[in-house]
Each structure stands twice: as C-alpha cells, then as structure tokens.
Coordinates of C-alpha atoms in Angstrom, one line a residue:
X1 CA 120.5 102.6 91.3
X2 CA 117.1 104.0 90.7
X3 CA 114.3 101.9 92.0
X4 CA 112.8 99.0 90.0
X5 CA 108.9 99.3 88.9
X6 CA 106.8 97.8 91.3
X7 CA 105.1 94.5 91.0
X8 CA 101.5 93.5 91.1
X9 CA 102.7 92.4 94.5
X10 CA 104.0 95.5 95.2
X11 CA 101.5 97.6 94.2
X12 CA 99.1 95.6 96.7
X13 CA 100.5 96.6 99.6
X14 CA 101.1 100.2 98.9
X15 CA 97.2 99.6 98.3
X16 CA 96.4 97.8 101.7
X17 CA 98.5 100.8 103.3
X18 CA 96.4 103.1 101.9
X19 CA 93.3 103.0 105.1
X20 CA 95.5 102.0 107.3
X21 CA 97.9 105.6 106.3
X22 CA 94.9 107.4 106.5
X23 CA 93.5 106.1 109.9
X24 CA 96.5 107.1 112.0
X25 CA 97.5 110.4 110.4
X26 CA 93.7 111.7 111.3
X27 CA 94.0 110.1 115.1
X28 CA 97.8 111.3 115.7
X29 CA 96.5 114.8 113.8
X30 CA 93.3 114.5 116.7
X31 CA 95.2 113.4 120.0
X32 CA 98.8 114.2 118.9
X33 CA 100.1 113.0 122.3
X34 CA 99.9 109.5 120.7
X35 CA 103.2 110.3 118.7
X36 CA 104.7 109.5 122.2
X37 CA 103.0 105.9 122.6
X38 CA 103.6 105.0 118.7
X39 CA 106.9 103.0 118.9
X40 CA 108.6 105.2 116.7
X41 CA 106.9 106.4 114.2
X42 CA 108.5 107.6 111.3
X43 CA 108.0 109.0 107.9
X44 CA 109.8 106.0 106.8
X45 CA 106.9 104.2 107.7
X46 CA 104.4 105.4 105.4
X47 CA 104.2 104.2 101.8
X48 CA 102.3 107.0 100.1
X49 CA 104.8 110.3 99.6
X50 CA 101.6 112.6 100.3
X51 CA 101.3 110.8 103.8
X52 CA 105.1 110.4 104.3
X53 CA 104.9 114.5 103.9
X54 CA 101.8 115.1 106.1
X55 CA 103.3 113.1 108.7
X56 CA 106.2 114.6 108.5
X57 CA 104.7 117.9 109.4
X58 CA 102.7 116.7 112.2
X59 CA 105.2 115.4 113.5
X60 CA 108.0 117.8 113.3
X61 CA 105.2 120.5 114.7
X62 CA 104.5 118.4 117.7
X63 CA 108.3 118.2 118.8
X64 CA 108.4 122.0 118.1
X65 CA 105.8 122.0 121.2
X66 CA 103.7 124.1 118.3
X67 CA 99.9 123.0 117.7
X68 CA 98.7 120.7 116.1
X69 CA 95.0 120.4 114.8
X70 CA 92.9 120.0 111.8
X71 CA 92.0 123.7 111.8
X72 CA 96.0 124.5 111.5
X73 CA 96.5 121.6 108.9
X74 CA 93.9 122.9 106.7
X75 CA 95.2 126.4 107.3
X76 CA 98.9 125.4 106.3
X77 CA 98.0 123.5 103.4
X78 CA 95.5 125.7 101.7
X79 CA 96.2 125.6 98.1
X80 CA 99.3 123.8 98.3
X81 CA 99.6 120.4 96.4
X82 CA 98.5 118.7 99.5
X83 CA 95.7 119.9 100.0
X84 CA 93.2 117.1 98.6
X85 CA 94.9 115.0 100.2
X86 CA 94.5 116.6 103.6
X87 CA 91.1 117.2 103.7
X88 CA 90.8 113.6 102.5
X89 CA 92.5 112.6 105.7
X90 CA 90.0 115.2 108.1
X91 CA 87.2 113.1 106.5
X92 CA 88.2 110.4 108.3
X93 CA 87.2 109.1 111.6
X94 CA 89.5 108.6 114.1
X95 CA 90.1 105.1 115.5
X96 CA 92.0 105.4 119.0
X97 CA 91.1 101.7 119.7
X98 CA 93.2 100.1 116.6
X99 CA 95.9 102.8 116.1
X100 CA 98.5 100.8 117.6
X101 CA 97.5 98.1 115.4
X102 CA 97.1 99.6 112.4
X103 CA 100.3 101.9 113.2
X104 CA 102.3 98.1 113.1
X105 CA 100.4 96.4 110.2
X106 CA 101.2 99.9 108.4
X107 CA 104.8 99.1 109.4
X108 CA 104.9 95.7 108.4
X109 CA 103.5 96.8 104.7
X110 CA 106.3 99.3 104.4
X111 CA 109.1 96.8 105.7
X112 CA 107.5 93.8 103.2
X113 CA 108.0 96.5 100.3
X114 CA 111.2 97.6 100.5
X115 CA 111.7 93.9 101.1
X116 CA 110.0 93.3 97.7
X117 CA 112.3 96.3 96.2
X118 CA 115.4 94.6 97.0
X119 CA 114.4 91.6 96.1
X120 CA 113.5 92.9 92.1
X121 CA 116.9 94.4 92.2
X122 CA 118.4 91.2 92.9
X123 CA 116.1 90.2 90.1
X124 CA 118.0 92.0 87.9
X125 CA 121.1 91.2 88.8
X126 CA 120.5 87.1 88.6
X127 CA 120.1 88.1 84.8
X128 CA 123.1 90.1 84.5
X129 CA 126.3 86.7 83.9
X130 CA 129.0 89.1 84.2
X131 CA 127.9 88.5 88.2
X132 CA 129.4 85.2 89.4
X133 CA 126.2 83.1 91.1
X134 CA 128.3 82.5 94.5
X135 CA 128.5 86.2 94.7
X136 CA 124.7 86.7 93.9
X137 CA 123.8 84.1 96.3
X138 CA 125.8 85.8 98.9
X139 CA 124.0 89.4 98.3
X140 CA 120.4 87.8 98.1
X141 CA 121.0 85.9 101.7
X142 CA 122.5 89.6 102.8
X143 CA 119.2 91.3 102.2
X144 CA 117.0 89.0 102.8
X145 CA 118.6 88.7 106.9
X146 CA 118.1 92.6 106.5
X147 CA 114.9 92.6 105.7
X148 CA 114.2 90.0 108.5
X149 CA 115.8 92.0 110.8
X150 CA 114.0 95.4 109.8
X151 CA 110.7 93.4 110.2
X152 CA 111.3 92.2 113.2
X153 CA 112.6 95.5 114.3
X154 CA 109.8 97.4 113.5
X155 CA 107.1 95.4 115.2
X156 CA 107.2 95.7 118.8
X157 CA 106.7 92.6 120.8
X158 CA 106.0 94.0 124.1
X159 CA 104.7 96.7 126.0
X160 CA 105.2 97.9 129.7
X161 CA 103.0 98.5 132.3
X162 CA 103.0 101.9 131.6
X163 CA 102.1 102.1 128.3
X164 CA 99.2 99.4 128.4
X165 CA 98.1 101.4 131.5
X166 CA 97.9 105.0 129.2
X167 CA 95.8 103.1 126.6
X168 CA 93.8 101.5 128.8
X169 CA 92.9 104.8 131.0
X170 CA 92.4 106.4 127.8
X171 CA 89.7 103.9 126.3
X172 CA 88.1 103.8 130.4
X173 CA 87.4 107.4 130.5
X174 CA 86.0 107.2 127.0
X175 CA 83.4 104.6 128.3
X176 CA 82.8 106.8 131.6
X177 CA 82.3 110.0 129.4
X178 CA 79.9 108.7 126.5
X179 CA 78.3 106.4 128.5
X180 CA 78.6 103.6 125.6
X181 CA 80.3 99.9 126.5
X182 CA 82.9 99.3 123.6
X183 CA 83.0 96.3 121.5
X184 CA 79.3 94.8 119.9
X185 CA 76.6 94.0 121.8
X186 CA 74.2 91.4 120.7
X187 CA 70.9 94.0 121.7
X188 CA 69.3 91.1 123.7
X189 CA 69.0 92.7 127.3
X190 CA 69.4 89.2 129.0
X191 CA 72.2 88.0 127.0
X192 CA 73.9 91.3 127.0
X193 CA 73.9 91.3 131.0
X194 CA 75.9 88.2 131.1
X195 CA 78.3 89.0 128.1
X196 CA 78.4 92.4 128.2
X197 CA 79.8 92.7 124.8
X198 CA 82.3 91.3 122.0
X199 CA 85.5 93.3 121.7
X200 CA 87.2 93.9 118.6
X201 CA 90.3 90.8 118.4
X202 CA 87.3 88.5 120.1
X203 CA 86.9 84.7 118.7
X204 CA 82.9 84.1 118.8
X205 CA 81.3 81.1 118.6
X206 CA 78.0 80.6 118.2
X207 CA 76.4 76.8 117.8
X208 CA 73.4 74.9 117.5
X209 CA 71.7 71.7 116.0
X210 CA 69.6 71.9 112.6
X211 CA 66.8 73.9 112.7
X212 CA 67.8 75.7 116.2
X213 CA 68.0 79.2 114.3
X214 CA 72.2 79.8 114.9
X215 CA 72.2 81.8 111.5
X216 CA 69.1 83.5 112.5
X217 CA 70.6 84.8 115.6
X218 CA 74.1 85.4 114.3
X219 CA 72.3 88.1 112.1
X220 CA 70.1 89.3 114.5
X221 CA 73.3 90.2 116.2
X222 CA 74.5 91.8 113.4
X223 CA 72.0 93.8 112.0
X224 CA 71.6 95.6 115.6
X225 CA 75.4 95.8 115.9
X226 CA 74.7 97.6 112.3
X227 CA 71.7 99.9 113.3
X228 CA 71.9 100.9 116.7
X229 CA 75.8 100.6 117.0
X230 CA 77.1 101.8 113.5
X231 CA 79.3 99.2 112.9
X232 CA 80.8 97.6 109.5
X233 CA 80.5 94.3 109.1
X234 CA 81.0 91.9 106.6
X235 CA 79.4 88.3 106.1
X236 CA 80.8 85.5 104.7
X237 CA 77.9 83.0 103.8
X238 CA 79.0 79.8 102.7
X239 CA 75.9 77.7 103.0
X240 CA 73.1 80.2 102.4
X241 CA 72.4 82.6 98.8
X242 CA 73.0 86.6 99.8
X243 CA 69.7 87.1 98.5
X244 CA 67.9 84.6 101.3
X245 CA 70.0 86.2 103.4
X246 CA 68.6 89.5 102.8
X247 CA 65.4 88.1 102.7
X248 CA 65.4 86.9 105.8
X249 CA 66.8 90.0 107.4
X250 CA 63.5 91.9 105.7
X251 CA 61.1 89.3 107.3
X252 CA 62.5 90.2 110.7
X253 CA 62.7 93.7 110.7
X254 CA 59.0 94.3 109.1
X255 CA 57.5 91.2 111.0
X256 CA 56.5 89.8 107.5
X257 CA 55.3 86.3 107.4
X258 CA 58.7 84.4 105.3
X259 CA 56.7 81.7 103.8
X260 CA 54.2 85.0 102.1
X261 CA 58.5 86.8 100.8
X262 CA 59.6 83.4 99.7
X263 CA 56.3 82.7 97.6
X264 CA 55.5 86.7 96.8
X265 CA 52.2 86.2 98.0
X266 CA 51.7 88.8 100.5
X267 CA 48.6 89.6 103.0
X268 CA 46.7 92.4 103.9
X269 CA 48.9 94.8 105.8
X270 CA 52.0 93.7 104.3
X271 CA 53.1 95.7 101.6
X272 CA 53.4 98.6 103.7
X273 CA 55.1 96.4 106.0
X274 CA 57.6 95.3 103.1
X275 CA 58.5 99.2 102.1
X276 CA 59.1 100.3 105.7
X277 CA 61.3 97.3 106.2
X278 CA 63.3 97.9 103.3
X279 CA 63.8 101.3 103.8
X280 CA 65.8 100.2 107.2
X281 CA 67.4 97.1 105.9
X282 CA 69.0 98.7 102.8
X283 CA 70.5 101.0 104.9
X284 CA 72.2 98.9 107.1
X285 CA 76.6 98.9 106.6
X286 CA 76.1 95.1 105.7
X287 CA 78.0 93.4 103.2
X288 CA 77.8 89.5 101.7
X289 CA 79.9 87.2 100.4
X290 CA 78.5 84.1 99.3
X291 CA 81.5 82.6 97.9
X292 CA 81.3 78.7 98.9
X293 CA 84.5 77.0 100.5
X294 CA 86.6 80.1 101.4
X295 CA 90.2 79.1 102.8
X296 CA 91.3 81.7 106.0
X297 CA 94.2 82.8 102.9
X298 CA 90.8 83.8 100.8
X299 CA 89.5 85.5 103.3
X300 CA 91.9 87.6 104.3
X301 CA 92.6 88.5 100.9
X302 CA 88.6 89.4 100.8
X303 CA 89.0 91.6 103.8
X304 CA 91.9 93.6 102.6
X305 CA 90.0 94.3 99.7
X306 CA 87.2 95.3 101.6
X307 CA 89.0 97.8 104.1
X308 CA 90.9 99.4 100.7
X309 CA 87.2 99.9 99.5
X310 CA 85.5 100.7 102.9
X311 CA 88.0 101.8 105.0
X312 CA 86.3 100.2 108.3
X313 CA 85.4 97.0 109.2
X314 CA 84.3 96.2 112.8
X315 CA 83.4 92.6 112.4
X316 CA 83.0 89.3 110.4
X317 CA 80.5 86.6 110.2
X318 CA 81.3 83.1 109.1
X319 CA 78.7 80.8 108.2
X320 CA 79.8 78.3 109.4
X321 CA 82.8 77.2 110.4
X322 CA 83.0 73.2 109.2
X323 CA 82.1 74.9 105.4
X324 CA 85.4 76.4 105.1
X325 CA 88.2 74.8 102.8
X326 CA 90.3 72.5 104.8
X327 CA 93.9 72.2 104.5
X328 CA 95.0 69.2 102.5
X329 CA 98.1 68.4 104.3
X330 CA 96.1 67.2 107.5
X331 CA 94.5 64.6 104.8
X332 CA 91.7 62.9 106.2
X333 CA 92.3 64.8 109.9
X334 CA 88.7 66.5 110.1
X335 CA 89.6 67.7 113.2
X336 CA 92.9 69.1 112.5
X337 CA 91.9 70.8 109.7
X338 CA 88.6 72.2 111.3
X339 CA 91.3 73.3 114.3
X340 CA 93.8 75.1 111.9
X341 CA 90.8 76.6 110.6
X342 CA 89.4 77.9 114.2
X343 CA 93.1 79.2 114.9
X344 CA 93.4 81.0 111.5
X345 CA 90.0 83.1 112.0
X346 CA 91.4 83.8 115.6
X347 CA 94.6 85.3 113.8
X348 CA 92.1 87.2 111.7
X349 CA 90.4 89.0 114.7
X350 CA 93.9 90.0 116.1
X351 CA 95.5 90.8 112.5
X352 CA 92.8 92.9 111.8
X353 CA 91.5 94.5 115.3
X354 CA 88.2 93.0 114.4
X355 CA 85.5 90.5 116.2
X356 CA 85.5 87.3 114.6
X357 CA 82.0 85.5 114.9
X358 CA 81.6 82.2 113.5
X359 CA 79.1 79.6 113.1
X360 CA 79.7 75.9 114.3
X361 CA 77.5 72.6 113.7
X362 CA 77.4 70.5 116.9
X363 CA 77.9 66.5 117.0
X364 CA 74.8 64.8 116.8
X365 CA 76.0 62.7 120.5
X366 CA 74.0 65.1 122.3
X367 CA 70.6 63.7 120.7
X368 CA 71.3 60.5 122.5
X369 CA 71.2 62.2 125.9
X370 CA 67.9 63.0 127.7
X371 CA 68.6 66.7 128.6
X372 CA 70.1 67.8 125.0
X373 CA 71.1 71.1 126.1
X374 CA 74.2 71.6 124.6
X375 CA 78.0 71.8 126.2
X376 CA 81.3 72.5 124.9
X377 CA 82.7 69.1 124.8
X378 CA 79.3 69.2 121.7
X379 CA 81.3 71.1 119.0
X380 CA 82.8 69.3 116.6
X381 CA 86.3 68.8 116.6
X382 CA 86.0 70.9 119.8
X383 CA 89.1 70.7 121.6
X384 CA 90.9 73.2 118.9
X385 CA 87.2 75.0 118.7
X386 CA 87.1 75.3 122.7
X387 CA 90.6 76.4 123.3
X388 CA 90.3 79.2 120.7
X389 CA 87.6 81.1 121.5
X390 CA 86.9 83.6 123.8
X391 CA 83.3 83.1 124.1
X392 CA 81.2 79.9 123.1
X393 CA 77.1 80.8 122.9
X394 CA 75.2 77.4 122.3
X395 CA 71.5 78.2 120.7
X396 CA 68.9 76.1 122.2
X397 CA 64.8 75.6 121.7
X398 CA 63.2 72.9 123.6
X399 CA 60.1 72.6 121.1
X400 CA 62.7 71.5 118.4
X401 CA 62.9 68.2 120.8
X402 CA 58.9 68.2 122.9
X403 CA 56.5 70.0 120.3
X404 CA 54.2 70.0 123.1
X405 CA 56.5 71.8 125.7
X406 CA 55.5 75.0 127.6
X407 CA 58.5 76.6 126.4
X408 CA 57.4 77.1 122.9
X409 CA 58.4 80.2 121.4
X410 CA 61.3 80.2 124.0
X411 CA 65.0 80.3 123.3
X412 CA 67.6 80.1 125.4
X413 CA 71.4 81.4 124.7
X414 CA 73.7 79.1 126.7
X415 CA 76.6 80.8 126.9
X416 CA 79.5 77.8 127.5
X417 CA 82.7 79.9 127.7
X418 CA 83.8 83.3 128.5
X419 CA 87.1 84.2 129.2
X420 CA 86.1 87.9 130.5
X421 CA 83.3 86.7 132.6
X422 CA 80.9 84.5 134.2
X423 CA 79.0 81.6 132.3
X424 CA 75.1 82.0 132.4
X425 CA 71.7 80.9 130.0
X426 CA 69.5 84.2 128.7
X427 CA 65.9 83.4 127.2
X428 CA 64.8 84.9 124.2
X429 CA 61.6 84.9 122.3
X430 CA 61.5 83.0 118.8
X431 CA 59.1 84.2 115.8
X432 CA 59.5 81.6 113.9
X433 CA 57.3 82.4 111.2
X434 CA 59.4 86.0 110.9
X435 CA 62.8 84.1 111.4
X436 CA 64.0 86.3 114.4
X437 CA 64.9 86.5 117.5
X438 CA 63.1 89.1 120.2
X439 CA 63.6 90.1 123.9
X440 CA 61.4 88.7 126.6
X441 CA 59.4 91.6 128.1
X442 CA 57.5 90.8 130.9
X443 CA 56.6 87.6 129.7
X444 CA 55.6 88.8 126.3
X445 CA 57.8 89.1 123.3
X446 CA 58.8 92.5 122.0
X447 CA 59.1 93.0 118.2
X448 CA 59.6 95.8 115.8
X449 CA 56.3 96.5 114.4
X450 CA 53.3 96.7 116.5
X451 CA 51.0 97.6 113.5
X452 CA 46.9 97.2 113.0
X453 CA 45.8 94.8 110.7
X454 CA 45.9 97.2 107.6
X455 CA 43.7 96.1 104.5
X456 CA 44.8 96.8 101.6
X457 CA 43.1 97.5 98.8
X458 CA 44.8 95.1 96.3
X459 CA 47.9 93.3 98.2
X460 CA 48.7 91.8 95.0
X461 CA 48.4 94.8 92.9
X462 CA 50.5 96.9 95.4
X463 CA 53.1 93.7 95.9
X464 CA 54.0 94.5 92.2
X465 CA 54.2 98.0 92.4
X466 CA 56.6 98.0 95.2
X467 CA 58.4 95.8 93.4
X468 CA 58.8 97.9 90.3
X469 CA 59.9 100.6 93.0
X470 CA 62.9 98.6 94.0
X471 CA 64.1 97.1 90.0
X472 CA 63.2 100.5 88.8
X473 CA 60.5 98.5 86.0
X474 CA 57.4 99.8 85.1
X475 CA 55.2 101.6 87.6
X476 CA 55.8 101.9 91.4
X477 CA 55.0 103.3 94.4
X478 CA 57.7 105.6 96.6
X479 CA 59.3 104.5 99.6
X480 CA 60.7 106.3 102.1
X481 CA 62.1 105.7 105.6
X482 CA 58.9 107.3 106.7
X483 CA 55.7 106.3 104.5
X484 CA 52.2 107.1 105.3
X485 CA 49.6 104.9 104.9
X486 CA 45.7 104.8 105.9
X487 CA 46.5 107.2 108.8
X488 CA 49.7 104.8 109.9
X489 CA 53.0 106.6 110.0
X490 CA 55.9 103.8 109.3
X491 CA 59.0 105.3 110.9
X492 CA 62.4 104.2 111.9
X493 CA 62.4 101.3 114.5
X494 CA 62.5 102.2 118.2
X495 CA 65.5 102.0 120.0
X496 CA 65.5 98.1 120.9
X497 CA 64.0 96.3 117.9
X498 CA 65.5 92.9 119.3

C-alpha cells in the first residue's frame, strides 16, 4: 500500500528533524568514531531521504575501515544530486556535546512519524465498511503497541560506565586543550569563581524583590554569554516590551544615561555613545519574544520553531517564572501550578540540551525580617522551585532597604543552591542610572566605556540624524563598529565589559 500524504502534523516533524539531521551527520562525518557510541544508528533513523543516503555512506565507509572526512565527502559527491545537500551539511558546526541528544530526539521524530503513517492508514481503513469495526479496532490497538514498542526501543534508557566515561574524557580533554570552561558563564569574575558556569540541561534561578535589578542581571548574563561566548539565546519576556528590552541592553553597553534613551533627550558625548553601542548590541545572537502568558506547551512549540530557523540555541530566558500560564486543573493551587511550571522548563533544558534560566518574584515575608537578605525557603511556591533547580542566585542591594548605607552602588549575588558546588555571596557594582551590572575592581567599578566628556556640536541635531541612520528616513550619519569622532576611536568593547 503506497504511503498516505503526510499531515500538517506530519510534516512538522520531518521539519523539527531537519537541524537535528544536519547536526549529527556533520559531527559523526568529523569524529566518525562516534558511530560506535550512537546506540545504533541507522539510516532508518533519519527522515529526509538526502540524509538517510549521506548517512548511509558514512556509515557503510566507516565499517569498510575506509576514511571518512569532509574533504572525501565533497570529493565523492561532486556533481552528483547530493551535492547541495552535502556541502549544506559541511556548513554546519559540529556539536559533540548534544549529539547523543539530538541523535535520540532525531529518533524519537522518526519513530512518532511512521507512528503518524500508520495511524492515517488506519484512517483510511475506518472509512472503508466492508471492514468489520471489531477487526479495525483490533489492527489500530496492533500498531499502536508497535509503535510504543519501537519508541521505547529506540531511546536508550541507560548507559554504562564505559560509555559515560568515553564522553566524558572526550569533553575533559576538550576543556584541557582550548583552555575554555563549557557551559555559560555569567562574566562576573566573583560570581563566576563560585559557580563556575551553567551547563547546557541546567535549571537557573535567578530572584529578587522589586526594584533589586533580577531582569537587569539576567541580561547582563546573557548579552556576555552572547558576545564573548558566542552563544544563541533566546528570551522570553512576558512582563517587559522587546523594545525596552533592547533599550536597556543599549544603555548598558554604551554607559548611556536611561532616563536621556527613554525621553530621546541625549547629552553631550552621547550620540557617539549611542552609535558605538548599537553597532555591538545589534550584533549580538539575541532573540525576543514578548508574547504574554506563554504555557511550557507554547514554548516548546516556539523553540522548535526557532532551532528549524536557527539551527542553535544554547539557552533560554524566562521572565519570570510566576507570569507563565498556569495549568487549570490545579484550580486555585498557585503553588502547584507555579511547581508544574518549574518542572516543565526543567524538561525543557534536558529535552533540548539547553540552560534554562528563569526569573522568580520572592514572598514579600522577608520584608518583615531585619536582615532581608534573601533564602530559599523566599521563593514563592518554593518547595517545587527549590527542588528543581540546579542553582538558585538571589539578587540583593542593601540601599533598596537603608538609602543611607555604605554599600550603595553594591550588589551582591547570593548564590542559595548549587548542586555542582559550594554555596557563596559575590559583590558586584550597580549603575543604576545605566541599568547594569559591572565587576568590582579594586574597589572601583569597571564599565565598558571609559570615554572623555565629548561635546557635541548639536546633541539634538545629531540625536536625529542617527536616528534616521537606524529607520533608514531622511538624512543620517554612518555607523560602524568602529566610528571616529573628535580624535576618539569607538571600538569593540574589551574583553570583560561586565
């Protein structure tokens, strides 16, 4: 019987398979040894006929004991059909950290389709009354145990000693070699001694009181993830507009007074300021959603659709947690429903190989203490919250509470849980009037720009021609990522901007 046309649901996952195909074909085509580590990979397990064909080939040539690398692939299929196709795949970059991840989600696709197959045939043969029902019921419960059975087949459960002790050696020597820690690091030097890093499957919470700057941070942590790290990341911002977002982000990276963006009313030195800022903050692999009220189903919708289009995403940001839909079958259960919630975006970060940070609001009990420094038993609803995470980071600034204290323009990052290490406090410097977050150097904060004064001649004037620049109206000025102005080079930010 030939096969029945696909569905809309069936053409979504031969979709989702798509950068998930591509990802392991171009690190098995890299380190080919894999093949032996991949739980039996088979042709069978690719959706796409041009990568059921290209893995075929690497495959077969690696049990040949022949060689296998992208100079031979591209030699071999040189003006054949495949071609495109191939040298789409060498365009890739290889992800040795997720390819046994992405090697079972790619299963699961392919299992969930043929699924889906069946089940149209069946379709078709519910319509057909010359089929007696009792025997139709009988075939549909048939496949539908196969197809349970395949899936459950194809997705290994376990893994010996051996095998987590290969991939593990593998990722160590990596780290020894290029000298980098894996995972994100938040680019505060204090903070970063006592986390280390977040690793990709990681739950993150960060929390705060109003006005304590926990989205500040958060995106402080993601735009140096961004820059200095090159990592993907995508933002879901439930409370706050993209475009404050962005603004915000701009303020801190050019050190440009917020109140001057939000009324357009910029001051001497800060145009320049503006265009250098922008040059580095438009580049940045950040991406916003500003949907209100996602569900954890929504989102994972959203992220599928943003690997399909992206083809790498390293982490998420949620802000915040309590803003997400809540279930309605835990009815008036806030914490229940905030704790199915916390569980989902942990099965997010392991579904997806990806670290997970989201915002949290913290119970207003704390105000009634004297010492108001936050602690776990804080979060709201925080059993579920607590128990889910792998690391909890409380944000706290004593001048919120005693304007007058000698801590002003001090943060500290309280960090409540870590399951891979110690527990600790890190201070930070707070700008407050740039919305950011700096390092403490030597009892001074450092920033991004250390820039003169500059007066310009008109701020105004030159406010609206770098506007025009950006919308592409009327008259502007050119920006680059290095622009020259009265002597002063603008350039990209030095290594530790935080």
């Amino acid at each position: 019987m030939s096969a029945e046309p696909l569905s809309a649901v069936g053409e979504d996952f031969h979709l989702r398979a798509i950068p998930l195909e591509k990802s392991v074909l171009v690190t098995v085509l890299e380190t080919p040894s894999l093949l032996r580590q991949l739980d039996g990979l088979a042709p069978s397990d690719f959706l796409s006929p041009n990568a059921k064909a290209f893995f075929d080939w690497i495959n077969t040539e690696f049990q040949a004991e022949r060689g296998v690398t992208p100079e031979i692939a591209m030699s071999k299929f040189a003006g054949s059909d495949l071609e495109p196709y191939v040298m789409g795949i060498l365009t890739e970059i290889p992800r040795h950290d997720a390819v046994v991840q992405n090697v079972h989600a790619m299963k699961e696709l392919a299992v969930r389709a043929s699924s889906l197959q069946a089940l149209l045939r069946s379709a078709k043969d519910i319509r057909d009354s010359s089929i007696p029902v009792e025997a139709t019921i009988h075939t549909i419960s048939a496949k539908l145990s196969r197809a349970g059975t395949a899936l459950r087949s194809k997705k290994k459960r376990f893994f010996s000693y051996s095998q987590i002790g290969e991939q593990w050696a593998q990722a160590f020597k990596k780290k020894i070699e290029d000298g980098e820690i894996p995972g994100i690091q938040s680019g505060f030097a204090a903070l970063d001694d006592i986390i280390v890093s977040m690793q990709p499957t990681d739950l993150v919470i960060i929390a705060g009181r109003p006005a304590m700057g926990k989205t500040t941070f958060a995106m402080n942590i993601a735009e140096h993830a961004a820059k200095f790290q090159g990592k993907v990341g995508l933002v879901f911002s439930m409370e706050m507009p993209a475009d404050q977002l962005f603004q915000r982000t701009v303020s801190g990276y050019g050190e440009i007074d917020a109140h001057n963006l939000r009324t357009g009313k910029l001051k001497h030195g800060e145009v320049e300021k503006l265009g250098a800022s922008l040059s580095q903050v438009q580049g940045l692999k950040l991406f916003v959603c500003d949907e209100p009220a996602l569900s954890p189903m929504q989102m994972t919708s959203i992220i599928y659709d943003f690997i399909e289009e992206h083809g790498q995403l390293d982490f998420i940001l949620v802000d915040y947690l309590q803003l997400m839909a809540l279930d309605e079958k835990w009815g008036g259960n806030m914490a229940a429903a905030v704790g199915a919630n916390s569980m989902a975006l942990k099965t997010i970060a392991k579904t997806f190989n990806i670290a997970v940070i989201a915002l949290s609001q913290l119970s207003r009990a704390l105000e009634a203490r004297p010492n108001k420094r936050p602690m776990n038993s804080d979060l709201r609803e925080s059993g579920a919250i607590e128990q889910d995470a792998n690391l909890i980071m409380f944000v706290y600034r004593d001048e919120v509470y005693h304007p007058e204290t000698e801590d002003k323009g001090i943060a500290e990052i309280i960090v409540g849980k870590q399951r891979a290490g110690a527990l600790g406090t890190a201070k930070l410097g707070w700008m407050g009037r740039f919305t950011k977050f700096v390092n403490l150097v030597a009892g001074s904060i450092s920033g991004l720009f250390t820039l003169p004064d500059v007066v310009a001649d008109d701020a105004r004037q030159r406010s609206i021609a770098l506007a025009n620049s950006l919308s592409g109206d009327g008259p502007g000025v050119e920006i680059n990522a290095a622009s020259h102005v009265e002597g002063i080079t603008f350039v990209d930010a030095p290594e530790r901007p935080f």
